[in-house]
Amino acid sequence: MESQYKSSGNGGMEVGERERGVAVANKRNMRGCDVVLRFFALALTLTAAVVLGVDKETKTVPVTLVPTLPPVNVPLTSKWHYLSAFVFLVVANAIACGYAAISLLLTLANMNGKKGITMIIIFFDLVMVALLFSGVGAAAAIGIMGYQGNSHVRWNKVCNVFDKFCAQAAAAVAISGIAAAAFLLLVLLATFNLHKRH
Amino acid sequence: MASAETPAVPEAEAEAVVESTPPPPTEVEPPPETKTAGDSPSIDYLGLGEVVLRFLLFASAVVAVVVIVTSEQTKNSRPAKFNYSPALIYFVAAVSVLGLYSIITTLFSFYALILKPGFFPQVLSHFIIVDVLLLGIVSAATGSAGAIAYTGLKGNSHLGWGKVCAVYGKFCRYVGASVAVSLFASVVLAFLVLLSVYSLSKKIPK
């Protein structure tokens, strides 16, 4: 009977410890995923802001002022800050980049999982999701307008002339979109964490 | 038998047995269904807030869609409609999806509030995933329509895009109002997600 008590006692203690070990490992995995995603978002938003912030193109376009004279070569410049939607995207990416850095440090410091800080981080993650997605939508709408033009309101398409400018802007919008998806995954991960705790 | 043997060994084993089986919880909070069954004054504020916010979301989505669909204006035999711009078409589609989703979830959370014994607990906690996805989609739609409306208002001299709103006043006003209402809807959706996360973090283990 003593041996029976001994084996059950040791077995029970081992199972309990193993469960606790799995729970801690799960929490560490989730925390690790969180840190990796935040670093990823930091890198992506920085890249998108830089790529769009150095977007500039100058093209000499032959313009016929008068039909009798030969066409005059006029240098036309296109910079990113001529379009307010691109300005909005650069600013949104800069804000998201700064927030990703701060929240990365906060998450690393918050290893024991205080609930107040976690809720604040989730709130600001949501704000960043909305901000980045709206920036992507705005820049994409203006970009499509530049590519296709709109005959009803007499807005000409610009991207047939400034093709490198438009391609770089499209790349920046795509990178920013992936960064927005990363912030979305962060919010989902945080809610999954809370759900798993129960 | 234990008293006849050395007391140290069975005591240690008893301790081990006691440690391995988790102690029964001394203070067990009663599950909400039995607590609120006979206790009518206790209002489930979180559930009520969720129903109110979801209905507000539905109302603002419907208002935004109706306002932008009725925003047609014709000047000098040249009409201006929302379906002349792909950004505005995406805006109408996204806000319509939001309206449809929000009426369904309003009904679900209303039933969950009325039929108290946690009727659809799993489904309600899965709504938060679609909520966050829709927040992204509706924010993108608001941004697109807002950018187009702003460019129509201010024009763009560098690209040779004229100010359209000087000509089509009513169209621009309606589109602007619709964008403002959908911005309000995005804020409400963000608060809804926060409320869901908060109530998820407070949930009693089932």
mmCIF file of C-alpha atoms in Angstrom:
data_model
loop_
_atom_site.group_PDB
_atom_site.id
_atom_site.type_symbol
_atom_site.label_atom_id
_atom_site.label_comp_id
_atom_site.label_asym_id
_atom_site.label_seq_id
_atom_site.Cartn_x
_atom_site.Cartn_y
_atom_site.Cartn_z
ATOM 1 C CA MET A 1 0.000 0.000 0.000
ATOM 2 C CA GLU A 2 2.891 2.322 0.715
ATOM 3 C CA SER A 3 4.364 1.634 -2.702
ATOM 4 C CA GLN A 4 0.942 2.353 -4.224
ATOM 5 C CA TYR A 5 0.829 5.749 -2.498
ATOM 6 C CA LYS A 6 4.393 6.469 -3.593
ATOM 7 C CA SER A 7 3.818 5.712 -7.293
ATOM 8 C CA SER A 8 0.531 7.655 -7.485
ATOM 9 C CA GLY A 9 2.048 10.580 -5.582
ATOM 10 C CA ASN A 10 5.074 10.829 -7.854
ATOM 11 C CA GLY A 11 2.995 10.297 -11.025
ATOM 12 C CA GLY A 12 0.509 13.003 -9.997
ATOM 13 C CA MET A 13 3.256 15.485 -9.198
ATOM 14 C CA GLU A 14 4.982 14.800 -12.520
ATOM 15 C CA VAL A 15 1.767 15.298 -14.532
ATOM 16 C CA GLY A 16 1.047 18.566 -12.732
ATOM 17 C CA GLU A 17 4.569 19.822 -13.356
ATOM 18 C CA ARG A 18 4.417 18.766 -16.999
ATOM 19 C CA GLU A 19 1.124 20.664 -17.457
ATOM 20 C CA ARG A 20 2.594 23.740 -15.832
ATOM 21 C CA GLY A 21 5.653 23.385 -18.034
ATOM 22 C CA VAL A 22 3.501 23.166 -21.183
ATOM 23 C CA ALA A 23 1.497 26.211 -20.095
ATOM 24 C CA VAL A 24 4.666 28.243 -19.523
ATOM 25 C CA ALA A 25 6.104 27.070 -22.849
ATOM 26 C CA ASN A 26 2.867 28.079 -24.630
ATOM 27 C CA LYS A 27 2.975 31.521 -23.021
ATOM 28 C CA ARG A 28 6.620 31.882 -24.014
ATOM 29 C CA ASN A 29 5.837 30.814 -27.598
ATOM 30 C CA MET A 30 3.030 33.350 -27.809
ATOM 31 C CA ARG A 31 5.230 36.049 -26.312
ATOM 32 C CA GLY A 32 8.010 35.156 -28.775
ATOM 33 C CA CYS A 33 5.550 35.338 -31.695
ATOM 34 C CA ASP A 34 4.439 38.744 -30.421
ATOM 35 C CA VAL A 35 8.006 40.107 -30.319
ATOM 36 C CA VAL A 36 8.847 38.720 -33.769
ATOM 37 C CA LEU A 37 5.689 40.230 -35.299
ATOM 38 C CA ARG A 38 6.389 43.605 -33.727
ATOM 39 C CA PHE A 39 9.926 43.618 -35.066
ATOM 40 C CA PHE A 40 8.602 42.622 -38.482
ATOM 41 C CA ALA A 41 6.044 45.475 -38.365
ATOM 42 C CA LEU A 42 8.787 47.911 -37.320
ATOM 43 C CA ALA A 43 10.975 46.919 -40.262
ATOM 44 C CA LEU A 44 8.108 47.019 -42.766
ATOM 45 C CA THR A 45 6.745 50.404 -41.741
ATOM 46 C CA LEU A 46 10.248 51.884 -41.757
ATOM 47 C CA THR A 47 10.849 50.498 -45.264
ATOM 48 C CA ALA A 48 7.523 51.780 -46.584
ATOM 49 C CA ALA A 49 8.076 55.256 -45.130
ATOM 50 C CA VAL A 50 11.576 55.477 -46.597
ATOM 51 C CA VAL A 51 10.607 54.086 -50.013
ATOM 52 C CA LEU A 52 7.781 56.564 -50.366
ATOM 53 C CA GLY A 53 9.726 59.390 -48.770
ATOM 54 C CA VAL A 54 12.472 59.345 -51.398
ATOM 55 C CA ASP A 55 10.079 58.987 -54.310
ATOM 56 C CA LYS A 56 10.906 61.635 -56.869
ATOM 57 C CA GLU A 57 11.068 61.665 -60.640
ATOM 58 C CA THR A 58 11.930 64.277 -63.245
ATOM 59 C CA LYS A 59 11.004 63.752 -66.868
ATOM 60 C CA THR A 60 11.448 66.048 -69.841
ATOM 61 C CA VAL A 61 8.208 66.026 -71.766
ATOM 62 C CA PRO A 62 7.923 67.490 -75.247
ATOM 63 C CA VAL A 63 5.103 70.008 -75.209
ATOM 64 C CA THR A 64 3.777 71.629 -78.369
ATOM 65 C CA LEU A 65 2.751 75.151 -77.446
ATOM 66 C CA VAL A 66 2.046 76.342 -80.954
ATOM 67 C CA PRO A 67 1.553 73.913 -83.883
ATOM 68 C CA THR A 68 3.984 75.736 -86.129
ATOM 69 C CA LEU A 69 6.957 75.722 -83.713
ATOM 70 C CA PRO A 70 8.843 72.498 -82.839
ATOM 71 C CA PRO A 71 7.865 70.981 -79.464
ATOM 72 C CA VAL A 72 9.563 72.469 -76.424
ATOM 73 C CA ASN A 73 11.147 70.092 -73.891
ATOM 74 C CA VAL A 74 9.685 70.943 -70.504
ATOM 75 C CA PRO A 75 11.153 69.238 -67.411
ATOM 76 C CA LEU A 76 8.352 68.017 -65.199
ATOM 77 C CA THR A 77 9.009 66.889 -61.646
ATOM 78 C CA SER A 78 6.857 64.655 -59.553
ATOM 79 C CA LYS A 79 7.511 64.409 -55.846
ATOM 80 C CA TRP A 80 5.730 62.409 -53.184
ATOM 81 C CA HIS A 81 4.604 65.436 -51.208
ATOM 82 C CA TYR A 82 2.639 66.811 -54.151
ATOM 83 C CA LEU A 83 -0.083 64.271 -53.273
ATOM 84 C CA SER A 84 -1.699 64.623 -49.861
ATOM 85 C CA ALA A 85 -2.636 60.941 -49.743
ATOM 86 C CA PHE A 86 1.068 59.991 -50.000
ATOM 87 C CA VAL A 87 1.902 62.483 -47.262
ATOM 88 C CA PHE A 88 -0.738 60.799 -45.104
ATOM 89 C CA LEU A 89 0.756 57.375 -45.819
ATOM 90 C CA VAL A 90 4.299 58.481 -44.942
ATOM 91 C CA VAL A 91 3.122 60.096 -41.712
ATOM 92 C CA ALA A 92 1.033 57.035 -40.792
ATOM 93 C CA ASN A 93 3.999 54.737 -41.414
ATOM 94 C CA ALA A 94 6.271 56.962 -39.351
ATOM 95 C CA ILE A 95 3.816 56.929 -36.434
ATOM 96 C CA ALA A 96 3.374 53.159 -36.705
ATOM 97 C CA CYS A 97 7.148 52.661 -36.818
ATOM 98 C CA GLY A 98 7.660 54.720 -33.661
ATOM 99 C CA TYR A 99 4.819 52.883 -31.916
ATOM 100 C CA ALA A 100 6.213 49.491 -32.964
ATOM 101 C CA ALA A 101 9.555 50.384 -31.383
ATOM 102 C CA ILE A 102 7.973 51.567 -28.137
ATOM 103 C CA SER A 103 5.609 48.610 -27.878
ATOM 104 C CA LEU A 104 8.457 46.196 -28.619
ATOM 105 C CA LEU A 105 10.320 47.528 -25.592
ATOM 106 C CA LEU A 106 7.128 47.488 -23.508
ATOM 107 C CA THR A 107 6.349 43.880 -24.473
ATOM 108 C CA LEU A 108 9.881 42.763 -23.624
ATOM 109 C CA ALA A 109 9.618 44.519 -20.270
ATOM 110 C CA ASN A 110 6.146 43.105 -19.579
ATOM 111 C CA MET A 111 7.182 39.450 -19.442
ATOM 112 C CA ASN A 112 5.066 38.659 -16.371
ATOM 113 C CA GLY A 113 1.949 39.807 -18.182
ATOM 114 C CA LYS A 114 0.411 42.690 -16.256
ATOM 115 C CA LYS A 115 -3.103 43.097 -17.571
ATOM 116 C CA GLY A 116 -3.201 46.914 -17.597
ATOM 117 C CA ILE A 117 -0.232 47.299 -19.909
ATOM 118 C CA THR A 118 -1.509 44.473 -22.130
ATOM 119 C CA MET A 119 -4.873 46.202 -22.591
ATOM 120 C CA ILE A 120 -3.183 49.524 -23.419
ATOM 121 C CA ILE A 121 -0.979 47.788 -25.992
ATOM 122 C CA ILE A 122 -4.007 46.082 -27.553
ATOM 123 C CA PHE A 123 -5.811 49.440 -27.736
ATOM 124 C CA PHE A 124 -2.932 51.144 -29.500
ATOM 125 C CA ASP A 125 -2.468 48.145 -31.798
ATOM 126 C CA LEU A 126 -6.087 48.611 -32.894
ATOM 127 C CA VAL A 127 -5.501 52.305 -33.493
ATOM 128 C CA MET A 128 -2.465 51.468 -35.635
ATOM 129 C CA VAL A 129 -4.476 48.908 -37.626
ATOM 130 C CA ALA A 130 -7.108 51.518 -38.454
ATOM 131 C CA LEU A 131 -4.516 54.215 -39.230
ATOM 132 C CA LEU A 132 -2.370 52.058 -41.489
ATOM 133 C CA PHE A 133 -5.297 50.542 -43.348
ATOM 134 C CA SER A 134 -6.805 53.954 -44.015
ATOM 135 C CA GLY A 135 -3.420 55.219 -45.267
ATOM 136 C CA VAL A 136 -3.143 52.228 -47.589
ATOM 137 C CA GLY A 137 -6.686 52.806 -48.855
ATOM 138 C CA ALA A 138 -6.075 56.494 -49.494
ATOM 139 C CA ALA A 139 -2.757 56.001 -51.322
ATOM 140 C CA ALA A 140 -4.176 53.089 -53.328
ATOM 141 C CA ALA A 141 -7.199 55.169 -54.391
ATOM 142 C CA ILE A 142 -4.990 58.065 -55.537
ATOM 143 C CA GLY A 143 -2.617 55.610 -57.217
ATOM 144 C CA ILE A 144 -5.422 53.951 -59.172
ATOM 145 C CA MET A 145 -6.629 57.418 -60.161
ATOM 146 C CA GLY A 146 -3.122 58.179 -61.401
ATOM 147 C CA TYR A 147 -2.963 54.940 -63.352
ATOM 148 C CA GLN A 148 -6.405 55.068 -64.941
ATOM 149 C CA GLY A 149 -7.450 58.699 -64.827
ATOM 150 C CA ASN A 150 -11.114 59.579 -64.676
ATOM 151 C CA SER A 151 -12.800 60.894 -67.789
ATOM 152 C CA HIS A 152 -15.957 61.991 -65.947
ATOM 153 C CA VAL A 153 -14.135 64.578 -63.838
ATOM 154 C CA ARG A 154 -11.395 65.228 -66.439
ATOM 155 C CA TRP A 155 -8.488 63.994 -64.325
ATOM 156 C CA ASN A 156 -5.756 62.731 -66.639
ATOM 157 C CA LYS A 157 -3.701 59.681 -65.956
ATOM 158 C CA VAL A 158 -0.196 60.546 -64.837
ATOM 159 C CA CYS A 159 1.545 57.212 -64.595
ATOM 160 C CA ASN A 160 2.187 56.828 -68.304
ATOM 161 C CA VAL A 161 4.660 59.704 -67.946
ATOM 162 C CA PHE A 162 5.970 59.110 -64.409
ATOM 163 C CA ASP A 163 6.215 55.324 -64.500
ATOM 164 C CA LYS A 164 9.104 54.922 -62.025
ATOM 165 C CA PHE A 165 7.400 57.277 -59.565
ATOM 166 C CA CYS A 166 4.160 55.311 -59.748
ATOM 167 C CA ALA A 167 5.903 51.929 -59.483
ATOM 168 C CA GLN A 168 7.822 53.004 -56.389
ATOM 169 C CA ALA A 169 4.654 54.380 -54.810
ATOM 170 C CA ALA A 170 2.837 51.111 -55.557
ATOM 171 C CA ALA A 171 5.652 49.153 -53.893
ATOM 172 C CA ALA A 172 5.467 51.388 -50.823
ATOM 173 C CA VAL A 173 1.693 50.900 -50.616
ATOM 174 C CA ALA A 174 2.094 47.118 -50.862
ATOM 175 C CA ILE A 175 4.752 47.056 -48.099
ATOM 176 C CA SER A 176 2.581 49.254 -45.932
ATOM 177 C CA GLY A 177 -0.336 46.895 -46.521
ATOM 178 C CA ILE A 178 1.719 43.945 -45.264
ATOM 179 C CA ALA A 179 2.683 45.992 -42.193
ATOM 180 C CA ALA A 180 -1.009 46.718 -41.549
ATOM 181 C CA ALA A 181 -1.725 42.984 -41.802
ATOM 182 C CA ALA A 182 1.074 42.365 -39.274
ATOM 183 C CA PHE A 183 -0.581 44.733 -36.788
ATOM 184 C CA LEU A 184 -3.880 42.944 -37.421
ATOM 185 C CA LEU A 185 -2.219 39.610 -36.614
ATOM 186 C CA LEU A 186 -0.859 41.162 -33.420
ATOM 187 C CA VAL A 187 -4.374 42.066 -32.262
ATOM 188 C CA LEU A 188 -5.649 38.585 -33.132
ATOM 189 C CA LEU A 189 -2.721 37.005 -31.303
ATOM 190 C CA ALA A 190 -3.452 39.086 -28.208
ATOM 191 C CA THR A 191 -7.111 38.028 -28.171
ATOM 192 C CA PHE A 192 -6.095 34.416 -28.769
ATOM 193 C CA ASN A 193 -3.758 34.708 -25.762
ATOM 194 C CA LEU A 194 -6.610 35.971 -23.603
ATOM 195 C CA HIS A 195 -8.909 33.235 -24.877
ATOM 196 C CA LYS A 196 -6.327 30.516 -24.164
ATOM 197 C CA ARG A 197 -5.822 31.740 -20.642
ATOM 198 C CA HIS A 198 -9.292 30.407 -19.941
ATOM 199 C CA MET B 1 -0.773 0.730 9.915
ATOM 200 C CA ALA B 2 0.707 4.137 9.288
ATOM 201 C CA SER B 3 1.183 4.790 13.004
ATOM 202 C CA ALA B 4 3.097 1.519 13.410
ATOM 203 C CA GLU B 5 5.681 2.527 10.714
ATOM 204 C CA THR B 6 8.035 5.485 10.951
ATOM 205 C CA PRO B 7 5.840 8.600 10.807
ATOM 206 C CA ALA B 8 8.164 10.565 8.491
ATOM 207 C CA VAL B 9 7.660 8.422 5.373
ATOM 208 C CA PRO B 10 3.850 8.265 5.260
ATOM 209 C CA GLU B 11 3.675 11.981 6.111
ATOM 210 C CA ALA B 12 5.884 12.831 3.160
ATOM 211 C CA GLU B 13 3.790 10.555 0.947
ATOM 212 C CA ALA B 14 0.592 12.129 2.235
ATOM 213 C CA GLU B 15 2.059 15.518 1.419
ATOM 214 C CA ALA B 16 2.957 14.289 -2.046
ATOM 215 C CA VAL B 17 -0.573 12.938 -2.577
ATOM 216 C CA VAL B 18 -2.072 16.191 -1.357
ATOM 217 C CA GLU B 19 0.225 18.233 -3.594
ATOM 218 C CA SER B 20 -0.469 16.165 -6.714
ATOM 219 C CA THR B 21 -4.263 16.523 -6.532
ATOM 220 C CA PRO B 22 -5.015 20.227 -6.830
ATOM 221 C CA PRO B 23 -6.846 21.584 -3.801
ATOM 222 C CA PRO B 24 -10.551 22.138 -4.475
ATOM 223 C CA PRO B 25 -11.217 25.823 -5.074
ATOM 224 C CA THR B 26 -12.407 27.266 -1.830
ATOM 225 C CA GLU B 27 -14.154 30.260 -3.363
ATOM 226 C CA VAL B 28 -15.994 29.229 -6.512
ATOM 227 C CA GLU B 29 -17.802 32.073 -8.195
ATOM 228 C CA PRO B 30 -21.194 30.759 -9.294
ATOM 229 C CA PRO B 31 -21.583 30.664 -13.080
ATOM 230 C CA PRO B 32 -23.494 33.667 -14.400
ATOM 231 C CA GLU B 33 -26.612 31.723 -15.391
ATOM 232 C CA THR B 34 -27.476 30.647 -11.859
ATOM 233 C CA LYS B 35 -26.482 34.021 -10.434
ATOM 234 C CA THR B 36 -28.700 36.069 -12.697
ATOM 235 C CA ALA B 37 -31.569 33.595 -12.903
ATOM 236 C CA GLY B 38 -33.169 34.699 -9.671
ATOM 237 C CA ASP B 39 -31.302 38.025 -9.388
ATOM 238 C CA SER B 40 -33.079 40.386 -11.822
ATOM 239 C CA PRO B 41 -31.523 43.800 -10.877
ATOM 240 C CA SER B 42 -27.995 42.692 -11.862
ATOM 241 C CA ILE B 43 -27.639 43.968 -15.442
ATOM 242 C CA ASP B 44 -24.991 42.488 -17.701
ATOM 243 C CA TYR B 45 -23.473 45.859 -18.633
ATOM 244 C CA LEU B 46 -20.912 44.415 -20.988
ATOM 245 C CA GLY B 47 -23.502 42.439 -22.966
ATOM 246 C CA LEU B 48 -25.875 45.395 -23.082
ATOM 247 C CA GLY B 49 -23.076 47.702 -24.224
ATOM 248 C CA GLU B 50 -22.187 45.231 -26.950
ATOM 249 C CA VAL B 51 -25.765 45.140 -28.283
ATOM 250 C CA VAL B 52 -26.017 48.941 -28.211
ATOM 251 C CA LEU B 53 -22.700 49.412 -30.004
ATOM 252 C CA ARG B 54 -23.531 46.840 -32.650
ATOM 253 C CA PHE B 55 -26.877 48.477 -33.333
ATOM 254 C CA LEU B 56 -25.175 51.872 -33.561
ATOM 255 C CA LEU B 57 -22.764 50.340 -36.073
ATOM 256 C CA PHE B 58 -25.663 49.018 -38.153
ATOM 257 C CA ALA B 59 -27.431 52.381 -38.076
ATOM 258 C CA SER B 60 -24.361 54.344 -39.170
ATOM 259 C CA ALA B 61 -23.548 51.824 -41.931
ATOM 260 C CA VAL B 62 -27.088 52.131 -43.320
ATOM 261 C CA VAL B 63 -26.943 55.941 -43.149
ATOM 262 C CA ALA B 64 -23.579 56.046 -44.936
ATOM 263 C CA VAL B 65 -24.769 53.783 -47.767
ATOM 264 C CA VAL B 66 -28.081 55.589 -48.235
ATOM 265 C CA VAL B 67 -26.458 59.020 -48.287
ATOM 266 C CA ILE B 68 -23.863 58.109 -50.863
ATOM 267 C CA VAL B 69 -26.249 56.217 -53.112
ATOM 268 C CA THR B 70 -28.623 59.189 -53.291
ATOM 269 C CA SER B 71 -25.802 61.629 -54.014
ATOM 270 C CA GLU B 72 -26.249 61.865 -57.762
ATOM 271 C CA GLN B 73 -26.081 65.319 -59.294
ATOM 272 C CA THR B 74 -26.217 66.511 -62.908
ATOM 273 C CA LYS B 75 -24.691 69.786 -64.047
ATOM 274 C CA ASN B 76 -24.482 70.971 -67.664
ATOM 275 C CA SER B 77 -25.868 67.575 -68.746
ATOM 276 C CA ARG B 78 -22.830 65.862 -67.131
ATOM 277 C CA PRO B 79 -23.862 63.610 -64.240
ATOM 278 C CA ALA B 80 -21.761 62.821 -61.189
ATOM 279 C CA LYS B 81 -22.529 59.481 -59.590
ATOM 280 C CA PHE B 82 -20.693 57.383 -57.037
ATOM 281 C CA ASN B 83 -20.149 54.559 -59.521
ATOM 282 C CA TYR B 84 -17.934 56.726 -61.729
ATOM 283 C CA SER B 85 -15.079 56.225 -59.278
ATOM 284 C CA PRO B 86 -13.696 52.783 -58.314
ATOM 285 C CA ALA B 87 -12.764 54.069 -54.853
ATOM 286 C CA LEU B 88 -16.359 55.071 -54.141
ATOM 287 C CA ILE B 89 -17.644 51.733 -55.475
ATOM 288 C CA TYR B 90 -15.311 49.933 -53.034
ATOM 289 C CA PHE B 91 -16.536 52.258 -50.270
ATOM 290 C CA VAL B 92 -20.184 51.391 -50.909
ATOM 291 C CA ALA B 93 -19.386 47.663 -51.082
ATOM 292 C CA ALA B 94 -17.365 47.662 -47.848
ATOM 293 C CA VAL B 95 -19.907 49.653 -45.854
ATOM 294 C CA SER B 96 -22.746 47.455 -47.151
ATOM 295 C CA VAL B 97 -20.886 44.354 -45.962
ATOM 296 C CA LEU B 98 -20.408 46.085 -42.609
ATOM 297 C CA GLY B 99 -24.141 46.824 -42.402
ATOM 298 C CA LEU B 100 -25.094 43.231 -43.200
ATOM 299 C CA TYR B 101 -22.592 41.800 -40.722
ATOM 300 C CA SER B 102 -23.611 44.206 -37.989
ATOM 301 C CA ILE B 103 -27.325 43.406 -38.180
ATOM 302 C CA ILE B 104 -26.577 39.687 -37.956
ATOM 303 C CA THR B 105 -24.308 40.123 -34.955
ATOM 304 C CA THR B 106 -26.716 42.550 -33.292
ATOM 305 C CA LEU B 107 -29.372 39.861 -33.386
ATOM 306 C CA PHE B 108 -26.949 37.220 -32.116
ATOM 307 C CA SER B 109 -25.752 39.275 -29.164
ATOM 308 C CA PHE B 110 -29.310 40.419 -28.409
ATOM 309 C CA TYR B 111 -30.453 36.803 -28.176
ATOM 310 C CA ALA B 112 -27.413 35.974 -26.047
ATOM 311 C CA LEU B 113 -28.350 38.817 -23.722
ATOM 312 C CA ILE B 114 -32.039 37.864 -23.447
ATOM 313 C CA LEU B 115 -31.705 34.072 -23.303
ATOM 314 C CA LYS B 116 -29.230 34.364 -20.484
ATOM 315 C CA PRO B 117 -27.836 30.841 -20.047
ATOM 316 C CA GLY B 118 -24.869 31.579 -22.335
ATOM 317 C CA PHE B 119 -26.589 30.427 -25.513
ATOM 318 C CA PHE B 120 -23.873 31.180 -28.078
ATOM 319 C CA PRO B 121 -20.717 31.722 -26.037
ATOM 320 C CA GLN B 122 -18.278 30.253 -28.538
ATOM 321 C CA VAL B 123 -19.741 32.121 -31.523
ATOM 322 C CA LEU B 124 -19.686 35.459 -29.704
ATOM 323 C CA SER B 125 -16.004 35.154 -28.910
ATOM 324 C CA HIS B 126 -15.279 34.257 -32.546
ATOM 325 C CA PHE B 127 -17.042 37.406 -33.767
ATOM 326 C CA ILE B 128 -14.070 39.421 -32.576
ATOM 327 C CA ILE B 129 -11.906 37.997 -35.387
ATOM 328 C CA VAL B 130 -14.310 39.184 -38.078
ATOM 329 C CA ASP B 131 -14.705 42.465 -36.194
ATOM 330 C CA VAL B 132 -11.005 43.233 -36.458
ATOM 331 C CA LEU B 133 -10.895 42.192 -40.127
ATOM 332 C CA LEU B 134 -13.863 44.433 -40.893
ATOM 333 C CA LEU B 135 -12.190 47.279 -39.013
ATOM 334 C CA GLY B 136 -9.293 47.026 -41.468
ATOM 335 C CA ILE B 137 -11.565 46.850 -44.505
ATOM 336 C CA VAL B 138 -13.819 49.731 -43.444
ATOM 337 C CA SER B 139 -10.822 51.889 -42.478
ATOM 338 C CA ALA B 140 -9.367 51.314 -45.949
ATOM 339 C CA ALA B 141 -12.717 52.236 -47.512
ATOM 340 C CA THR B 142 -12.959 55.404 -45.420
ATOM 341 C CA GLY B 143 -9.413 56.329 -46.373
ATOM 342 C CA SER B 144 -10.031 55.767 -50.087
ATOM 343 C CA ALA B 145 -13.256 57.740 -50.252
ATOM 344 C CA GLY B 146 -11.781 60.448 -48.055
ATOM 345 C CA ALA B 147 -8.727 60.781 -50.302
ATOM 346 C CA ILE B 148 -10.856 61.010 -53.444
ATOM 347 C CA ALA B 149 -13.197 63.522 -51.795
ATOM 348 C CA TYR B 150 -10.267 65.626 -50.546
ATOM 349 C CA THR B 151 -8.633 65.638 -53.955
ATOM 350 C CA GLY B 152 -11.962 66.620 -55.510
ATOM 351 C CA LEU B 153 -12.260 69.435 -53.011
ATOM 352 C CA LYS B 154 -8.762 70.875 -53.243
ATOM 353 C CA GLY B 155 -7.724 69.744 -56.695
ATOM 354 C CA ASN B 156 -4.083 69.092 -57.477
ATOM 355 C CA SER B 157 -2.247 71.748 -59.473
ATOM 356 C CA HIS B 158 0.890 69.624 -59.875
ATOM 357 C CA LEU B 159 -0.984 66.898 -61.721
ATOM 358 C CA GLY B 160 -3.492 69.089 -63.496
ATOM 359 C CA TRP B 161 -6.493 67.725 -61.581
ATOM 360 C CA GLY B 162 -9.175 70.392 -61.235
ATOM 361 C CA LYS B 163 -11.418 71.132 -58.275
ATOM 362 C CA VAL B 164 -14.535 69.121 -58.974
ATOM 363 C CA CYS B 165 -16.472 70.216 -55.898
ATOM 364 C CA ALA B 166 -16.691 73.790 -57.148
ATOM 365 C CA VAL B 167 -18.993 72.455 -59.865
ATOM 366 C CA TYR B 168 -20.778 69.561 -58.116
ATOM 367 C CA GLY B 169 -21.638 71.042 -54.728
ATOM 368 C CA LYS B 170 -24.403 68.668 -53.601
ATOM 369 C CA PHE B 171 -22.486 65.555 -54.701
ATOM 370 C CA CYS B 172 -19.413 66.577 -52.746
ATOM 371 C CA ARG B 173 -21.426 67.453 -49.646
ATOM 372 C CA TYR B 174 -23.173 64.073 -49.668
ATOM 373 C CA VAL B 175 -19.939 62.150 -50.212
ATOM 374 C CA GLY B 176 -18.273 64.139 -47.432
ATOM 375 C CA ALA B 177 -21.138 63.404 -45.032
ATOM 376 C CA SER B 178 -21.027 59.708 -45.920
ATOM 377 C CA VAL B 179 -17.279 59.565 -45.272
ATOM 378 C CA ALA B 180 -17.749 61.316 -41.913
ATOM 379 C CA VAL B 181 -20.443 58.816 -40.870
ATOM 380 C CA SER B 182 -18.274 55.881 -41.906
ATOM 381 C CA LEU B 183 -15.396 57.349 -39.887
ATOM 382 C CA PHE B 184 -17.750 57.343 -36.892
ATOM 383 C CA ALA B 185 -18.617 53.712 -37.727
ATOM 384 C CA SER B 186 -14.911 52.769 -37.690
ATOM 385 C CA VAL B 187 -14.494 54.378 -34.258
ATOM 386 C CA VAL B 188 -17.535 52.497 -32.962
ATOM 387 C CA LEU B 189 -16.128 49.265 -34.404
ATOM 388 C CA ALA B 190 -12.798 49.883 -32.649
ATOM 389 C CA PHE B 191 -14.586 50.428 -29.331
ATOM 390 C CA LEU B 192 -16.592 47.258 -29.943
ATOM 391 C CA VAL B 193 -13.413 45.228 -30.415
ATOM 392 C CA LEU B 194 -12.000 46.716 -27.208
ATOM 393 C CA LEU B 195 -15.190 45.841 -25.338
ATOM 394 C CA SER B 196 -15.060 42.273 -26.652
ATOM 395 C CA VAL B 197 -11.402 41.922 -25.647
ATOM 396 C CA TYR B 198 -12.162 43.306 -22.187
ATOM 397 C CA SER B 199 -15.117 40.993 -21.614
ATOM 398 C CA LEU B 200 -13.053 38.068 -22.946
ATOM 399 C CA SER B 201 -10.362 38.824 -20.407
ATOM 400 C CA LYS B 202 -12.911 38.851 -17.618
ATOM 401 C CA LYS B 203 -14.724 35.658 -18.618
ATOM 402 C CA ILE B 204 -15.200 33.016 -15.989
ATOM 403 C CA PRO B 205 -13.725 29.689 -17.113
ATOM 404 C CA LYS B 206 -16.455 27.461 -18.533
#
